[in-house]
Coordinates of C-alpha atoms and ligand atoms in Angstrom, one line a residue:
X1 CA 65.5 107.3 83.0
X2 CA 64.6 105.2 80.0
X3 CA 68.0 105.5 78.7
X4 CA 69.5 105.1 82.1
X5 CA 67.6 101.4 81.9
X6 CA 69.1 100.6 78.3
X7 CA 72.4 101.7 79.6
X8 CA 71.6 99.2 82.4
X9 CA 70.2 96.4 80.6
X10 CA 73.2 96.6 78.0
X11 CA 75.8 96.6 80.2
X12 CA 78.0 93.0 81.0
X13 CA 79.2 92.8 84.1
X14 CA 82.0 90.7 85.9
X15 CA 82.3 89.3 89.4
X16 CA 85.7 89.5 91.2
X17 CA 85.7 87.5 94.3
X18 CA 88.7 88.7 96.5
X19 CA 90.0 85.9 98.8
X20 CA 93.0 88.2 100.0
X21 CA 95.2 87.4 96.8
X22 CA 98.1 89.9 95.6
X23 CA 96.9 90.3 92.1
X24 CA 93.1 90.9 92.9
X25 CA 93.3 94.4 91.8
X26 CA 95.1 93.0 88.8
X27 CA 92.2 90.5 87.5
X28 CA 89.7 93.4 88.0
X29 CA 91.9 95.7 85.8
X30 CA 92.4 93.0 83.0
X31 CA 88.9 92.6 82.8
X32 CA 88.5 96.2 82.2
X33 CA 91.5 96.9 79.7
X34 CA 89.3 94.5 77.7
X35 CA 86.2 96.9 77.5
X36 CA 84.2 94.6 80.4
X37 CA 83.1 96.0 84.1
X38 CA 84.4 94.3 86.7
X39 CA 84.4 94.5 90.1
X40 CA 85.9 93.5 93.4
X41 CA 83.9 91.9 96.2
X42 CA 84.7 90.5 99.2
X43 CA 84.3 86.3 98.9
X44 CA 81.4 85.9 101.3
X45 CA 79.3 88.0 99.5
X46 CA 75.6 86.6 100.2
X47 CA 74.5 84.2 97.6
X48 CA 71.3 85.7 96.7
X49 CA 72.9 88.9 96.1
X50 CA 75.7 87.3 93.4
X51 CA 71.7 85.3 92.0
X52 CA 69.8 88.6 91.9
X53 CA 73.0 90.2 90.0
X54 CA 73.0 87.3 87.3
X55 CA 68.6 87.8 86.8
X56 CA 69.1 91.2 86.1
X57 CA 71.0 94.2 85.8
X58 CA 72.1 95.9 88.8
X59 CA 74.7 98.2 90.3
X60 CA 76.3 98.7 87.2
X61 CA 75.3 95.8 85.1
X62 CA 74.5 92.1 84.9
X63 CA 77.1 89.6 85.8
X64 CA 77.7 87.3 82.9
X65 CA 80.7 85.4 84.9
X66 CA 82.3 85.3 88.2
X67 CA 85.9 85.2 88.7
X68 CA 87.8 83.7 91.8
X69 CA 90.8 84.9 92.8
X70 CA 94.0 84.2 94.4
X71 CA 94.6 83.9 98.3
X72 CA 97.5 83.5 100.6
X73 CA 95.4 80.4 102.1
X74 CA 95.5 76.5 102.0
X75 CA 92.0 75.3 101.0
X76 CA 92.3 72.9 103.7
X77 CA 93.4 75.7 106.7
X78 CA 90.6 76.0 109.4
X79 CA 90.8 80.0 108.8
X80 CA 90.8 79.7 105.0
X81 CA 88.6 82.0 103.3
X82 CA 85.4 79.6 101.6
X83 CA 82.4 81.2 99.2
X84 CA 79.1 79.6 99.8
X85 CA 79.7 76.3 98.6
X86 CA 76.4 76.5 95.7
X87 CA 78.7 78.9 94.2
X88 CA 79.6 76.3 91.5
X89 CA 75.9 75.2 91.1
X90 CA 75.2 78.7 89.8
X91 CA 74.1 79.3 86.0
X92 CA 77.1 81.5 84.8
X93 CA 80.7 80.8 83.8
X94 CA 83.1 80.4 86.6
X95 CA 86.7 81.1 86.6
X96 CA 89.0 80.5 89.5
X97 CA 92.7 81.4 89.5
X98 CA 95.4 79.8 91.8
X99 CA 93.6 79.2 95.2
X100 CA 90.3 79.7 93.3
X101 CA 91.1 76.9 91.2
X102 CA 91.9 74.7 94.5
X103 CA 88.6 75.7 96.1
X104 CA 86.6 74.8 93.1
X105 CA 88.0 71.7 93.0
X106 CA 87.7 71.4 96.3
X107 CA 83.9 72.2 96.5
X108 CA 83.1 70.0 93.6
X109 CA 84.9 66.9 95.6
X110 CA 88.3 66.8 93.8
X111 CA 91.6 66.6 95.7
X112 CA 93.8 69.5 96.9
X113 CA 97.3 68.9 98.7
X114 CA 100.5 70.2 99.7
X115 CA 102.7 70.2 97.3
X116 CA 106.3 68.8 98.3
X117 CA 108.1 71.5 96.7
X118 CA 105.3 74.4 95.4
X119 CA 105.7 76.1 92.0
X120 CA 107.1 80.0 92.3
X121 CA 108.3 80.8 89.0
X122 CA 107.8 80.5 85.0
X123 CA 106.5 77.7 83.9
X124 CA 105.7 76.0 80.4
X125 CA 102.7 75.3 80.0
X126 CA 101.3 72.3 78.1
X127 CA 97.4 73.0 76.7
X128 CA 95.2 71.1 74.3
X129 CA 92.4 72.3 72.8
X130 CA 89.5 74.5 74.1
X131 CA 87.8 77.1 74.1
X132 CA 90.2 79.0 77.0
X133 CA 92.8 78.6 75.0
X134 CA 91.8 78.9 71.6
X135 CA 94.3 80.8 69.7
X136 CA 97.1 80.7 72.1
X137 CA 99.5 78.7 69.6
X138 CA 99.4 78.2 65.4
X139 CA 97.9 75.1 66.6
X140 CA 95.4 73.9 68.9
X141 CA 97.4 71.6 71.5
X142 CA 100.9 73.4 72.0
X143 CA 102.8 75.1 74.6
X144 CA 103.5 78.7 76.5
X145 CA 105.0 80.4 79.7
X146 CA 103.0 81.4 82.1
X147 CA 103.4 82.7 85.9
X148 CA 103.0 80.2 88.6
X149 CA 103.0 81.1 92.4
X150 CA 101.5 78.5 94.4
X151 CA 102.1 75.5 97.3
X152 CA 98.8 73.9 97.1
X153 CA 98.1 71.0 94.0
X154 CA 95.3 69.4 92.4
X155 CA 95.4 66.2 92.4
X156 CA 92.4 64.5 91.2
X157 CA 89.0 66.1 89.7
X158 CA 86.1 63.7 88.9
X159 CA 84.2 64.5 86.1
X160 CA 86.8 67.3 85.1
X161 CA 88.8 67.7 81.9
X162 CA 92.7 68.5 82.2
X163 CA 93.2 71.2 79.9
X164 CA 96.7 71.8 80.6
X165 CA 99.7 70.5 82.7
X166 CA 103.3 71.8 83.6
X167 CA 106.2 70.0 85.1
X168 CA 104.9 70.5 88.9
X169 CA 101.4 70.7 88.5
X170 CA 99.0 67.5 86.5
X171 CA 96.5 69.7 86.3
X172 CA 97.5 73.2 85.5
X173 CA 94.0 73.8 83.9
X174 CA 90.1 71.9 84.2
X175 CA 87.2 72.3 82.8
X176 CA 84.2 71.2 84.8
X177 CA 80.6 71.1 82.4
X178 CA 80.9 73.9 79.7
X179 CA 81.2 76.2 82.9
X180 CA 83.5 75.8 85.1
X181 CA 87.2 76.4 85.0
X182 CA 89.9 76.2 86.9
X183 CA 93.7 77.5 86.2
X184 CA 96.7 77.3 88.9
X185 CA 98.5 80.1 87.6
X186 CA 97.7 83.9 86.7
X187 CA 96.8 85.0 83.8
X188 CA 96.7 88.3 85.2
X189 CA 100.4 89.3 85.3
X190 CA 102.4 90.0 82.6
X191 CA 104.8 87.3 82.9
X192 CA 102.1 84.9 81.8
X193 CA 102.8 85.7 77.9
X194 CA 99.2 84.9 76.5
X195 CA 97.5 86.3 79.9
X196 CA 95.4 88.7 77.8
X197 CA 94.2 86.4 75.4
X198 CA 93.0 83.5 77.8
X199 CA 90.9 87.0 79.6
X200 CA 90.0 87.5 76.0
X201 CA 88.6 84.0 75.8
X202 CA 87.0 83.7 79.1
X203 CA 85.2 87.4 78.9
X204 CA 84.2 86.9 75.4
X205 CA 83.6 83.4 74.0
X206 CA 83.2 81.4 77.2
X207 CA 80.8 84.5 79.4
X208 CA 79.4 85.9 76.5
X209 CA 80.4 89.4 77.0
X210 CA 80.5 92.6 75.0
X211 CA 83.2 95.6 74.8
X212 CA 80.3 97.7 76.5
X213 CA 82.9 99.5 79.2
X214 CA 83.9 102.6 77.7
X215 CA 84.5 106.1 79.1
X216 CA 81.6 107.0 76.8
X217 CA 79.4 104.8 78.0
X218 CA 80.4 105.6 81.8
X219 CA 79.5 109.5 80.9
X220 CA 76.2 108.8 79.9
X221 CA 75.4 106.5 82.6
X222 CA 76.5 108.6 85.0
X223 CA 75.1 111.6 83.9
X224 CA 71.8 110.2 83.8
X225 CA 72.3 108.7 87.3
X226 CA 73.2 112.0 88.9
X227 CA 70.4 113.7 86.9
X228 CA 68.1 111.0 89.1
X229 CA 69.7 111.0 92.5
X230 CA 69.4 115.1 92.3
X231 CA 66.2 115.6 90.8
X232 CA 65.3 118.5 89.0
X233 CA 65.6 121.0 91.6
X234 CA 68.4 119.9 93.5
X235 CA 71.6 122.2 94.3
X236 CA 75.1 120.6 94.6
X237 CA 78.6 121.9 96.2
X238 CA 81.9 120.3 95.2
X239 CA 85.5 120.9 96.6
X240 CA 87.8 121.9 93.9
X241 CA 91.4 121.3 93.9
X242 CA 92.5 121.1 90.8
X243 CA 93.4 117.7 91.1
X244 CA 92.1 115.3 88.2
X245 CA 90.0 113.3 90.3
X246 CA 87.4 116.7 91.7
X247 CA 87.6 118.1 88.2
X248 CA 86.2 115.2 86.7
X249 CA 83.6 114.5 89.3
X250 CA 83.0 118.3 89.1
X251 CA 82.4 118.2 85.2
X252 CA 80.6 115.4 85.2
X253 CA 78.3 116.8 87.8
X254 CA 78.3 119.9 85.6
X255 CA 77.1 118.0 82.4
X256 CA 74.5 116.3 84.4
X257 CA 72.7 119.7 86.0
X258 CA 74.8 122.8 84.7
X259 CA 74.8 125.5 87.2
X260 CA 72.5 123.6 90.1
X261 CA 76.5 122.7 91.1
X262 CA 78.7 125.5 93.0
X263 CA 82.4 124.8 93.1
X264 CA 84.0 125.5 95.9
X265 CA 88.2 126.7 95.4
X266 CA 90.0 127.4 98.6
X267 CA 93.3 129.0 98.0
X268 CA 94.9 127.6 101.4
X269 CA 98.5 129.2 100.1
X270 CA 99.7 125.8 100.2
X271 CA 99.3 125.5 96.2
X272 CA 101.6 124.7 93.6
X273 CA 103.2 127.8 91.5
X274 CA 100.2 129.3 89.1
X275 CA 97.4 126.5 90.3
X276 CA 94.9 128.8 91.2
X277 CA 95.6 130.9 88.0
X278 CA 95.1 127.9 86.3
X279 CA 92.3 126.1 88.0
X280 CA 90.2 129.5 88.0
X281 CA 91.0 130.3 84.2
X282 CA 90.0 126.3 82.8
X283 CA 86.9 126.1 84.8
X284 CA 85.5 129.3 84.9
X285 CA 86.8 130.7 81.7
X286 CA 86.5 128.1 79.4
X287 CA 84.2 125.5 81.3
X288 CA 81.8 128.2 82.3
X289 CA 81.3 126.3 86.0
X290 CA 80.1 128.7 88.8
X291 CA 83.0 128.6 90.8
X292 CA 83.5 130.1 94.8
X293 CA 87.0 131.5 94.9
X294 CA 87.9 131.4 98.7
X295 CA 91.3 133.4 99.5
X296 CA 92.2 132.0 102.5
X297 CA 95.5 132.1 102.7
X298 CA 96.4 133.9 106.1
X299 CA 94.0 131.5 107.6
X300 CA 95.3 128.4 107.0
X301 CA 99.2 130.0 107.7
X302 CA 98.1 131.3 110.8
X303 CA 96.9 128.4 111.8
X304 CA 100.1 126.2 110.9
X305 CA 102.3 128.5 112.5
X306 CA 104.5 126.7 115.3
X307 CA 102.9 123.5 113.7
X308 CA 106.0 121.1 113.4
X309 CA 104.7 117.5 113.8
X310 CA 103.5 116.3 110.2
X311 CA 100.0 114.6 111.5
X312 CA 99.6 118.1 113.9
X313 CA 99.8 120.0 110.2
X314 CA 97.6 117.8 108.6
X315 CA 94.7 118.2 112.0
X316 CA 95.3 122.1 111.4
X317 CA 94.6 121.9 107.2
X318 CA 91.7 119.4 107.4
X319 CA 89.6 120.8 110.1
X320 CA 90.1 124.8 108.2
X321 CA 89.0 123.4 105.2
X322 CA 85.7 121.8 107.0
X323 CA 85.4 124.9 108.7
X324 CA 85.7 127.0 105.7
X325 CA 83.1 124.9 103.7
X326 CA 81.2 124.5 106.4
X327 CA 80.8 128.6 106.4
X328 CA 80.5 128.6 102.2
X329 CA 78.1 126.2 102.0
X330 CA 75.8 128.2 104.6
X331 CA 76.1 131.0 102.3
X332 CA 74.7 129.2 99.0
X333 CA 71.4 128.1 101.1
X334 CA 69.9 125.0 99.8
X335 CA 72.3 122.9 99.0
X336 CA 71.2 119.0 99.6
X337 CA 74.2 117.4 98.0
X338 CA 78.4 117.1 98.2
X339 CA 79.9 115.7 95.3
X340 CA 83.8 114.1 95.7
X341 CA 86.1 112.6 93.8
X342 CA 86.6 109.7 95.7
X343 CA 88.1 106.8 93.4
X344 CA 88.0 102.9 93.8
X345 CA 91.2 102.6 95.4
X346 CA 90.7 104.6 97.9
X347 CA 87.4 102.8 98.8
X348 CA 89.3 99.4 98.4
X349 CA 92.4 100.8 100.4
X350 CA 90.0 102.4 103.2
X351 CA 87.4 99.4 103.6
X352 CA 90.9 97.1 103.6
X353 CA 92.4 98.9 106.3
X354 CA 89.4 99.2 108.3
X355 CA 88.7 95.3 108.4
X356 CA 92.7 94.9 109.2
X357 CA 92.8 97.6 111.5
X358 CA 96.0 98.1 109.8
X359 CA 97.9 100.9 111.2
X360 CA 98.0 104.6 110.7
X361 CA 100.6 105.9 108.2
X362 CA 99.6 109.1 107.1
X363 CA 96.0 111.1 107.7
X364 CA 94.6 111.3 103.9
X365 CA 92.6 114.4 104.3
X366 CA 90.0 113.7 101.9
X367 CA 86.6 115.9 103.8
X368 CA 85.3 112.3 104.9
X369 CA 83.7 113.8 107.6
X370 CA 81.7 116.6 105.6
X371 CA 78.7 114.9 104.4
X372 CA 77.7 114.3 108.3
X373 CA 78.8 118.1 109.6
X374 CA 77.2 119.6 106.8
X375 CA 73.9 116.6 106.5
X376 CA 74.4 116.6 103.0
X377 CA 73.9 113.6 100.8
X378 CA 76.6 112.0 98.9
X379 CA 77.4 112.1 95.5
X380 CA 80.4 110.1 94.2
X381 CA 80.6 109.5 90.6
X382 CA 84.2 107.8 90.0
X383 CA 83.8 105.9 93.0
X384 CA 84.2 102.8 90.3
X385 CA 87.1 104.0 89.0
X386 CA 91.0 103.6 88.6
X387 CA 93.0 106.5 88.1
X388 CA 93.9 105.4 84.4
X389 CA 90.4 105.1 83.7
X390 CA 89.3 108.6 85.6
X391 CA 91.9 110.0 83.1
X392 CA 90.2 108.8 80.3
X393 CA 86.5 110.0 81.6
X394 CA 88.3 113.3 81.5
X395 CA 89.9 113.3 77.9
X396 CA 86.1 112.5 77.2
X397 CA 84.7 115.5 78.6
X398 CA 87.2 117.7 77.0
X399 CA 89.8 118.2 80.2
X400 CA 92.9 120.1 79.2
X401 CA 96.1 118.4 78.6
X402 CA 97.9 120.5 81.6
X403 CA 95.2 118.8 84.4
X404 CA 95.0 115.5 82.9
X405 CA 98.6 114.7 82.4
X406 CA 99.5 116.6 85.7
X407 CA 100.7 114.6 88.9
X408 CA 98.8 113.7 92.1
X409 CA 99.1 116.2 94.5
X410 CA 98.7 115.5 98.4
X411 CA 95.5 117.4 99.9
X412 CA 97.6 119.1 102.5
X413 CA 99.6 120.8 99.6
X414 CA 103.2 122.0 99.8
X415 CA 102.8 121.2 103.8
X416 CA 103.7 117.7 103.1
X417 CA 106.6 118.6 101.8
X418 CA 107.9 121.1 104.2
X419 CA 109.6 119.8 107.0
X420 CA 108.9 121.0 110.5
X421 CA 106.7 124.2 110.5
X422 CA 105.6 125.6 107.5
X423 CA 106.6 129.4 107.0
X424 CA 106.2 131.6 104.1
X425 CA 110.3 131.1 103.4
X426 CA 110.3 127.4 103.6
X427 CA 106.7 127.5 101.4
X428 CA 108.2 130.2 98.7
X429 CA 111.7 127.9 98.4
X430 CA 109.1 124.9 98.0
X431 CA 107.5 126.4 95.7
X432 CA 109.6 127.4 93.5
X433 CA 112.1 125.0 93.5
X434 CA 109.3 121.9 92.7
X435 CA 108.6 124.6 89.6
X436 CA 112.2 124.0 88.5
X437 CA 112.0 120.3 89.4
X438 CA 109.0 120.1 87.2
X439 CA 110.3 122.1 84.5
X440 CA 113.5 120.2 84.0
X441 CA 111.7 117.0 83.8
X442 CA 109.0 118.2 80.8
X443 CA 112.0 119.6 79.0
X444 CA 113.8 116.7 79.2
X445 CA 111.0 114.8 78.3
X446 CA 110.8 112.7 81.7
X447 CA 107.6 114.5 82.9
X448 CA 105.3 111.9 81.7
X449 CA 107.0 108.8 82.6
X450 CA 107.5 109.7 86.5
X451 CA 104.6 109.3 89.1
X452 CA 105.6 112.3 91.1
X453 CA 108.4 115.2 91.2
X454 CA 109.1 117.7 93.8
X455 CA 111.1 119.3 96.1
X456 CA 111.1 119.8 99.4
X457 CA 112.7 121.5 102.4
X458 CA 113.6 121.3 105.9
X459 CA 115.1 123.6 108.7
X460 CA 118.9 122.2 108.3
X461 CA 120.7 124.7 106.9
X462 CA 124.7 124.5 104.9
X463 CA 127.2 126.0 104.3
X464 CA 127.9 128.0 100.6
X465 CA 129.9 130.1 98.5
X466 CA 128.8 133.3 97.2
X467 CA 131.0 135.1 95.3
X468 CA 134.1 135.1 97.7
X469 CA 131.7 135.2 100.7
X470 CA 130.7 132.5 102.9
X471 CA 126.9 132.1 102.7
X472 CA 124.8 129.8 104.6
X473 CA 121.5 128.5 103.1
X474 CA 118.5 125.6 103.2
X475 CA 119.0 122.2 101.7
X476 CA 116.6 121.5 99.1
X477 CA 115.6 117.7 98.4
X478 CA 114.2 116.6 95.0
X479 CA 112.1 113.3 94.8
X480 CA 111.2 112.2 91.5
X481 CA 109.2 108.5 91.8
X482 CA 107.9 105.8 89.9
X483 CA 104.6 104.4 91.2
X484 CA 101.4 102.3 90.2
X485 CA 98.8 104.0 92.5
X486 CA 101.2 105.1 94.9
X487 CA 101.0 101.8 97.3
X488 CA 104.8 101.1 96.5
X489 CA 107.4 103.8 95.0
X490 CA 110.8 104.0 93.3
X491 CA 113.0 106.6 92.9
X492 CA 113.8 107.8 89.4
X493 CA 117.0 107.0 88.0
X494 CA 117.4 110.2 86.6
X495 CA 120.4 111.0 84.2
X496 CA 122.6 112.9 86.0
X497 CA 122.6 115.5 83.4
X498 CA 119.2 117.1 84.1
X499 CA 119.6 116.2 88.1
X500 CA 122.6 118.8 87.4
X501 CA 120.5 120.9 85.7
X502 CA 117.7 121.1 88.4
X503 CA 120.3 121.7 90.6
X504 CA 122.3 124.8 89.3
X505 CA 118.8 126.4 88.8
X506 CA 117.8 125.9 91.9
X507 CA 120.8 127.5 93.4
X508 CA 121.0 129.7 91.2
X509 CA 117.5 130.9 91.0
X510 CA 115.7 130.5 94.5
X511 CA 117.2 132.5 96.7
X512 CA 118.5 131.4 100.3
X513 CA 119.2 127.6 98.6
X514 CA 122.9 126.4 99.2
X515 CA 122.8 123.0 98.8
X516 CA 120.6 120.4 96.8
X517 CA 120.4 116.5 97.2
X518 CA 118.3 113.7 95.4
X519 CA 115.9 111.7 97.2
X520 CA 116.9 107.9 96.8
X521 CA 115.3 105.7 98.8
X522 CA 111.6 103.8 98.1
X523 CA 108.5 103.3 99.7
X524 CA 108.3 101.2 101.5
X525 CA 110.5 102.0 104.2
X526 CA 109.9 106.2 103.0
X527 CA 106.6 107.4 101.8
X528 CA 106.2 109.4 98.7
X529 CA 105.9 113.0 100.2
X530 CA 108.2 113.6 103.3
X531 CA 105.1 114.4 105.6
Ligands
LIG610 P1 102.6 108.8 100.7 O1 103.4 110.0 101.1 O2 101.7 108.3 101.9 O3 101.6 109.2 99.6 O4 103.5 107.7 100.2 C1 100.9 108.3 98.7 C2 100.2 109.2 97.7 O5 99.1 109.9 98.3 C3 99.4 111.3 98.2 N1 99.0 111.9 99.5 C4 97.8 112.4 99.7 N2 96.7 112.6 99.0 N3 95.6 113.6 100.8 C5 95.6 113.2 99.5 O6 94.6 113.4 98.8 C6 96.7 113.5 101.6 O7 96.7 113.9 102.8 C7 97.9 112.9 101.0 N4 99.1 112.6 101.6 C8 99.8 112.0 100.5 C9 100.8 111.5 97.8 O8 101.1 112.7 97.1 C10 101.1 110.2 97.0 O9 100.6 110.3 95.7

């Protein structure tokens, strides 16, 4: 506990206030690249709470400056989105970005309007000396590009100083007090050239912060938080996949209360080629974790079979996997606690969707409805995290280099990439075939550089040659993608050379395949995985 407190107490902490901009996630993450905790909250956060945050450390550290993002809005729109307006009376460094900048001004009595034109686009920008932009130039007033995406100006600022101006906007920069500033572009995204060093400024010099955010640091705090929440007699289950994000929650959980924590591994036959091999032999073997090895194969096959609608599949795989849990965790006794990887975009995405009531793509099967069934307590460790950053928590606790570097893989398994109903054929030509996919892409050296890579197959079926005899056979589909957390895709522009490669194995090698095509279209309108 007492180094839990130190951990605490040492900690700097940055406030992200999300008004609905494009590049929240963005500011959070710069923050963080620079060795500071941020973190997103919605704008009408209650005063008191952002007060009690800057007395003292809490949920993950004290806030040493509060950041305002970017929104859609007009400051003067009867539905704009406004923070309590003592926000800029508080004792801490403010920074607001774009809109934030416009409601600053605006709350401290300055003048916000309509723009005739707006700015969209690169601008130079013209700074003089401060200490936001110290460093940005050999000398002290100069200029440099930055990214500018607004409609709204400010016009006038009492009291303010104009730090910086560009062609369409007199005051591109303010400084209210030695606290308060104001920029209308975004320092966040990369075609703002010295983004990183006006962060730099703001985070360090202006808030006061340290580099105190480091996968080290997370580790111990964590370990010492789960070491709390579960007591010294408390017994733990976890759902292992495989997947980066429940073997780093699993080992963390591990460090924290060694063998009080039972993984649970449910072979559903939906895996990749040699997973369960794998997973079984790197945390049993050399992690020494007590892991529950459930074959349940036939099950879930059983169940899928007839299955052809892809949110039917995805019912049948996430209520087996409850079911089977459900049974498991019976057997262990006294468990009190479920651990799960769930990481901060998926919290972000699922409290984002809720408040839209954004539409249903796809049913994430992530257990969300264990906790209640089984009236176990929660225990989510990475729930702070980015996937960049869960990576590095796991090169911490040792992970090896084949599950860190491996890509995401859907819960439902080869089922969402099977098309129609899933039969031990369609899943064995899956199977193997992604195996080739994979394996031309590390030997070509593209592995690394590609979000995803797969193959998948359908019920269409083509015409071949075999030998002199007509043959007919399944069309296989590979889809290699580019991605930043998966929201939006590209395909690969893969050299034809090792698409031609992939495809001769394929044919060659996986029997009952005649014909093989390349997936080329982006998400949006197609999603990643075909189901
Ligand atoms: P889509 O296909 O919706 O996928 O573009 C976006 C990302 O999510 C993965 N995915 C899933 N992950 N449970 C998961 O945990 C699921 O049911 C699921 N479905 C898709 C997909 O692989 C991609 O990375």
């Amino acid at each position: 506990m007492m180094e839990e407190r130190e951990a605490e107490k040492e900690r700097d902490k940055v406030v992200v206030l999300d008004f609905g901009g494009q590049y929240s996630h963005l500011i959070v993450r710069r923050c963080r690249e620079l060795g500071v905790y941020a973190e997103l909250l919605p704008y009408d956060v209650p005063l008191e709470e952002l007060k009690r945050g800057i007395e003292r450390a809490q949920g993950g550290g004290k806030i040493r400056g509060i950041i305002l993002s970017g929104s859609p809005f007009s400051v003067h729109e009867p539905d704009s989105p406004h923070c309590n307006a003592e926000i800029v009376a508080l004792n801490v460094p403010l920074l607001g970005i774009c809109y934030g900048a416009q409601l600053v001004a605006h709350l401290l009595g300055g003048v916000v309007r309509t723009g005739e034109k707006g700015e969209y686009w690169r601008a130079e920008l013209f700074f003089k000396d401060s200490e936001l932009f110290k460093g940005l130039g050999e000398r002290a007033n100069g200029s440099t590009q930055v990214w500018m995406s607004h409609g709204d100006l400010i016009e006038g600022l009492e009291g303010a100083e104009i730090l910086a101006h560009t062609a369409g906007s007199p005051i591109a920069a303010f400084r209210v007090r030695d606290m308060i500033y104001g920029v209308q572009f975004h320092p966040e995204v990369h075609h703002t050239e010295q983004g990183e060093k006006i962060f730099r400024n703001f985070l360090y010099a202006i808030c006061g912060c340290e580099r105190n955010w480091t996968p080290e640091s997370f580790v111990r705090e964590q370990v010492e938080e789960i070491r709390s929440a579960v007591g010294s007699n408390g017994r733990v289950i976890c759902g292992l996949s495989g997947g980066i994000d429940s073997s780093t929650t699993a080992l963390l959980v591990n460090k924290a209360i060694g063998d009080r924590l039972t993984c649970i591994f449910v072979d559903n036959g939906l895996l990749r080629k040699g997973e369960q091999e794998e997973v079984l032999d790197t945390f049993e073997d050399q992690f020494h974790l007590k892991v529950v090895f459930v074959d349940a194969k036939e099950r879930f096959l059983t169940g899928l079979r007839g299955v052809t609608d892809a949110e039917a599949k995805r019912k049948v795989i996430g209520e087996l996997f409850i079911e089977i849990f459900e049974e498991e965790a019976k057997k262990l006794g006294d468990v009190e606690f479920l651990a799960q990887g769930t990481i901060y975009p998926d919290r972000i995405e699922s409290a984002r969707a809720s408040s839209r009531k954004s539409s249903r793509i796809k049913s994430h099967h992530n257990v969300g409805a264990l906790p209640e069934k089984l009236g176990l307590k929660l225990i989510e460790p990475i729930k702070e995290l980015y996937k960049d950053e869960v990576r590095a928590v796991a090169r911490e606790l040792g992970m090896p280099s084949q599950i860190l570097n491996r890509h995401p893989y859907p819960g439902p398994g080869l089922a969402a990439r099977i098309i129609g109903a899933v039969t031990e054929d369609k899943l064995r030509i899956c199977r193997e075939a992604s195996q080739i996919v994979e394996d031309e892409l590390r030997k070509s050296g593209w592995y690394d550089n590609v979000w995803q890579a797969f193959a998948m197959v359908g019920d269409d079926v083509a015409t071949g040659v075999l030998g002199d005899a007509r043959t007919e056979g399944r069309i296989v589909t590979i889809r290699v993608v580019e991605s930043k957390e998966a929201m939006t895709a590209d395909f690969v522009k893969l050299p034809y050379a090792v698409l031609e490669s992939m495809s001769k194995r394929i044919t060659n090698e996986v029997k009952g395949v005649t014909w093989v095509t390349y997936a080329i279209s982006s998400k949006p309108p197609s999603t990643i995985e075909p189901c």
